[in-house]
Short mmCIF file of C-alpha atoms in Angstrom, two decimals:
data_model
loop_
_atom_site.label_atom_id
_atom_site.label_comp_id
_atom_site.label_asym_id
_atom_site.label_seq_id
_atom_site.Cartn_x
_atom_site.Cartn_y
_atom_site.Cartn_z
CA MET A 292 0.19 0.09 -0.01
CA ILE A 293 1.16 3.45 -0.68
CA VAL A 294 -0.05 6.70 0.58
CA GLY A 295 -0.99 9.83 -1.68
CA LYS A 296 0.81 12.79 -0.04
CA PHE A 297 -1.16 16.10 1.01
CA GLN A 298 -3.67 15.55 -1.90
CA PRO A 299 -6.94 17.33 -2.11
CA THR A 300 -9.79 14.99 -2.46
CA VAL A 301 -9.47 12.88 -5.38
CA ASN A 302 -10.92 9.59 -4.48
CA ARG A 303 -12.48 7.78 -7.23
CA SER A 304 -15.37 5.78 -6.84
CA VAL A 305 -14.18 1.96 -7.99
CA GLY A 306 -16.77 -0.57 -8.21
CA GLY A 307 -15.18 -4.03 -6.91
CA ARG A 308 -11.91 -5.25 -6.69
CA PRO A 309 -9.13 -2.47 -8.45
CA ARG A 310 -8.54 -2.58 -12.13
CA THR A 311 -4.50 -2.50 -13.34
CA THR A 312 -5.78 0.54 -15.36
CA ASP A 313 -6.40 2.78 -12.55
CA SER A 314 -4.25 4.64 -10.32
CA PRO A 315 -4.45 2.86 -6.81
CA PRO A 316 -7.54 3.50 -4.97
CA ARG A 317 -7.06 5.15 -1.61
CA PRO A 318 -9.49 6.13 1.06
CA THR A 319 -8.81 9.44 2.88
CA LEU A 320 -7.94 8.54 6.59
CA PRO A 321 -8.32 11.41 9.46
CA GLU A 322 -5.64 12.89 11.33
CA SER A 323 -5.68 11.79 14.93
CA ASP A 324 -3.58 11.49 18.40
CA TYR A 325 -3.41 7.72 19.57
CA VAL A 326 -1.39 5.44 21.68
CA LEU A 327 0.67 2.75 19.91
CA ALA A 328 -0.33 -1.04 20.27
CA GLU A 329 -0.94 -2.29 23.82
CA GLN A 330 1.00 -5.24 22.59
CA MET A 331 3.93 -3.38 21.78
CA ALA A 332 4.03 -2.08 25.31
CA LYS A 333 3.52 -5.50 26.49
CA ASN A 334 6.53 -6.91 24.39
CA ASP A 335 9.09 -4.41 25.40
CA ALA A 336 7.78 -3.78 29.26
CA LEU A 337 7.39 -0.08 28.17
CA PRO A 338 4.29 1.76 28.09
CA GLY A 339 2.69 2.63 24.96
CA PHE A 340 3.55 6.33 23.82
CA GLU A 341 1.40 8.88 21.84
CA VAL A 342 1.65 9.64 18.22
CA GLU A 343 0.32 12.35 16.54
CA ILE A 344 -0.48 12.39 12.69
CA GLU A 345 -1.02 16.12 11.94
CA ARG A 346 -2.55 15.87 8.78
CA ALA A 347 -5.25 13.48 6.86
CA PHE A 348 -3.77 11.26 4.46
CA TYR A 349 -4.60 8.67 1.42
CA ILE A 350 -3.37 5.21 1.81
CA GLY A 351 -3.96 2.48 -0.74
CA LYS A 352 -7.03 0.71 -0.14
CA TYR A 353 -5.49 -2.69 -1.57
CA GLU A 354 -1.76 -3.78 -1.84
CA ILE A 355 -0.10 -3.05 -5.09
CA THR A 356 -1.04 -5.39 -7.45
CA GLN A 357 1.31 -7.49 -10.02
CA GLY A 358 -0.75 -5.74 -12.66
CA GLN A 359 -0.39 -2.07 -11.56
CA TRP A 360 3.64 -2.76 -10.91
CA LYS A 361 4.00 -4.00 -14.63
CA LYS A 362 2.11 -1.20 -15.97
CA VAL A 363 4.52 1.02 -13.96
CA MET A 364 7.87 -0.79 -14.36
CA GLY A 365 7.11 -2.91 -17.34
CA SER A 366 8.28 -6.18 -15.60
CA ASN A 367 7.15 -8.52 -12.93
CA PRO A 368 9.56 -9.30 -10.31
CA SER A 369 6.73 -11.42 -7.97
CA TYR A 370 7.65 -15.28 -7.35
CA PHE A 371 3.95 -16.14 -7.10
CA GLN A 372 2.54 -15.42 -10.76
CA ARG A 373 1.39 -17.19 -13.72
CA ASP A 374 1.33 -21.25 -12.74
CA LYS A 375 1.79 -20.30 -9.13
CA VAL A 376 -1.26 -18.38 -8.30
CA GLU A 377 -4.82 -19.21 -9.03
CA TYR A 378 -6.62 -17.11 -11.61
CA ASN A 379 -5.38 -13.71 -12.86
CA ASP A 380 -1.89 -13.02 -11.50
CA ASP A 381 -2.11 -9.38 -12.60
CA MET A 382 -4.71 -9.25 -9.38
CA HIS A 383 -2.42 -10.91 -6.89
CA PRO A 384 -0.15 -8.44 -4.69
CA VAL A 385 3.36 -7.73 -6.15
CA GLU A 386 6.04 -9.16 -3.74
CA SER A 387 9.45 -10.32 -3.56
CA VAL A 388 10.63 -6.62 -3.84
CA SER A 389 12.94 -4.62 -1.90
CA TRP A 390 12.40 -1.43 -0.09
CA GLN A 391 14.47 0.14 -2.89
CA ASP A 392 12.79 -1.49 -5.40
CA VAL A 393 9.63 0.11 -4.02
CA GLN A 394 11.27 3.56 -4.00
CA VAL A 395 12.07 3.20 -7.78
CA PHE A 396 8.28 2.40 -8.40
CA ILE A 397 7.09 5.25 -6.36
CA LYS A 398 9.41 7.44 -8.30
CA GLU A 399 7.90 6.10 -11.59
CA LEU A 400 4.37 6.34 -10.30
CA ASN A 401 5.02 9.80 -9.38
CA ALA A 402 6.33 10.34 -12.68
CA LEU A 403 3.69 9.29 -14.44
CA ASP A 404 0.61 10.65 -12.19
CA LYS A 405 1.37 14.03 -12.49
CA ASN A 406 -1.96 15.00 -10.44
CA ASN A 407 -1.07 13.00 -7.44
CA THR A 408 2.20 12.23 -5.08
CA TYR A 409 2.75 8.79 -3.84
CA ARG A 410 5.07 7.67 -0.90
CA LEU A 411 5.39 4.78 1.50
CA PRO A 412 3.36 5.22 4.69
CA THR A 413 5.56 5.95 8.12
CA GLU A 414 5.23 2.64 10.51
CA PHE A 415 2.63 4.84 12.34
CA GLU A 416 0.66 5.90 9.61
CA TRP A 417 0.46 1.92 8.67
CA GLU A 418 -0.32 0.96 11.95
CA TYR A 419 -3.01 3.48 12.23
CA ALA A 420 -4.51 2.59 8.97
CA ALA A 421 -4.14 -1.36 9.55
CA ARG A 422 -6.05 -0.99 12.93
CA ALA A 423 -8.64 1.65 11.76
CA GLY A 424 -7.78 3.65 14.33
CA ALA A 425 -8.18 0.99 17.17
CA ASP A 426 -5.97 0.07 19.91
CA ASP A 427 -7.21 -2.86 21.03
CA ASP A 428 -6.00 -6.73 20.13
CA ILE A 429 -7.24 -8.31 17.29
CA SER A 430 -9.48 -11.36 17.72
CA TRP A 431 -8.76 -14.78 16.09
CA ASP A 432 -11.94 -14.93 14.21
CA GLU A 433 -11.51 -11.42 12.71
CA ILE A 434 -8.17 -12.53 11.29
CA ARG A 435 -9.54 -15.40 9.73
CA ALA A 436 -11.97 -13.03 8.02
CA SER A 437 -9.71 -10.76 7.18
CA ALA A 438 -6.52 -12.18 6.06
CA VAL A 439 -5.46 -14.75 4.06
CA ILE A 440 -3.77 -17.42 6.06
CA GLY A 441 -3.17 -21.13 5.63
CA THR A 442 -1.72 -20.81 2.11
CA THR A 443 1.67 -21.25 0.32
CA THR A 444 0.69 -18.75 -1.93
CA THR A 445 -0.96 -15.13 -2.29
CA SER A 446 -4.37 -14.63 -3.17
CA GLU A 447 -6.17 -12.02 -5.36
CA VAL A 448 -6.33 -8.61 -3.33
CA GLY A 449 -9.66 -7.48 -1.85
CA THR A 450 -10.80 -10.94 -1.72
CA LYS A 451 -11.02 -11.02 2.19
CA LYS A 452 -12.95 -8.77 4.95
CA PRO A 453 -11.75 -5.33 4.67
CA ASN A 454 -10.72 -3.39 8.23
CA ALA A 455 -13.46 -0.83 9.45
CA TRP A 456 -12.22 2.16 7.05
CA GLY A 457 -12.27 -0.36 3.66
CA LEU A 458 -8.60 -1.13 3.70
CA TYR A 459 -8.20 -4.81 2.22
CA ASP A 460 -5.10 -7.13 3.23
CA THR A 461 -3.90 -5.26 6.26
CA LEU A 462 -3.92 -8.26 8.14
CA GLY A 463 -2.21 -10.87 5.87
CA ASN A 464 -1.63 -11.27 2.21
CA VAL A 465 2.07 -10.43 1.37
#
């Protein structure tokens, strides 16, 4: 998922799952003060701490697909493609990419889309978005309903239940 940085509302209504020809659909998430995960505090024996997200931001509704990556970069680095996945690999999330690879992708995407600016979310923005603003533990039932688990490959993006803010695959796919 990538973030659209400081843009006016340009959210398009895209019915169903994303199409490889669209710029990444992304809802706007509100600014917020929130305390980082209780689990982090338990693991580190430190109290959670408050993080302020000063501006509303856009974040991708889905993981970046192999089709989107191919359209921008001209090739597909993913291991799970063609004969290793069911159905259309263009609709599976891109994987087997490094942080540096993603930076090149974002640079190319920004060059192609002059109306928006994209970047990776910060760790805090990602957690805030993935948890949909909540700070409680996530139940196993919710994980099973929302995440791709128990498989040896990826699944098409957006096939599991979204979180409360309509973001897909935040608990698991890639």
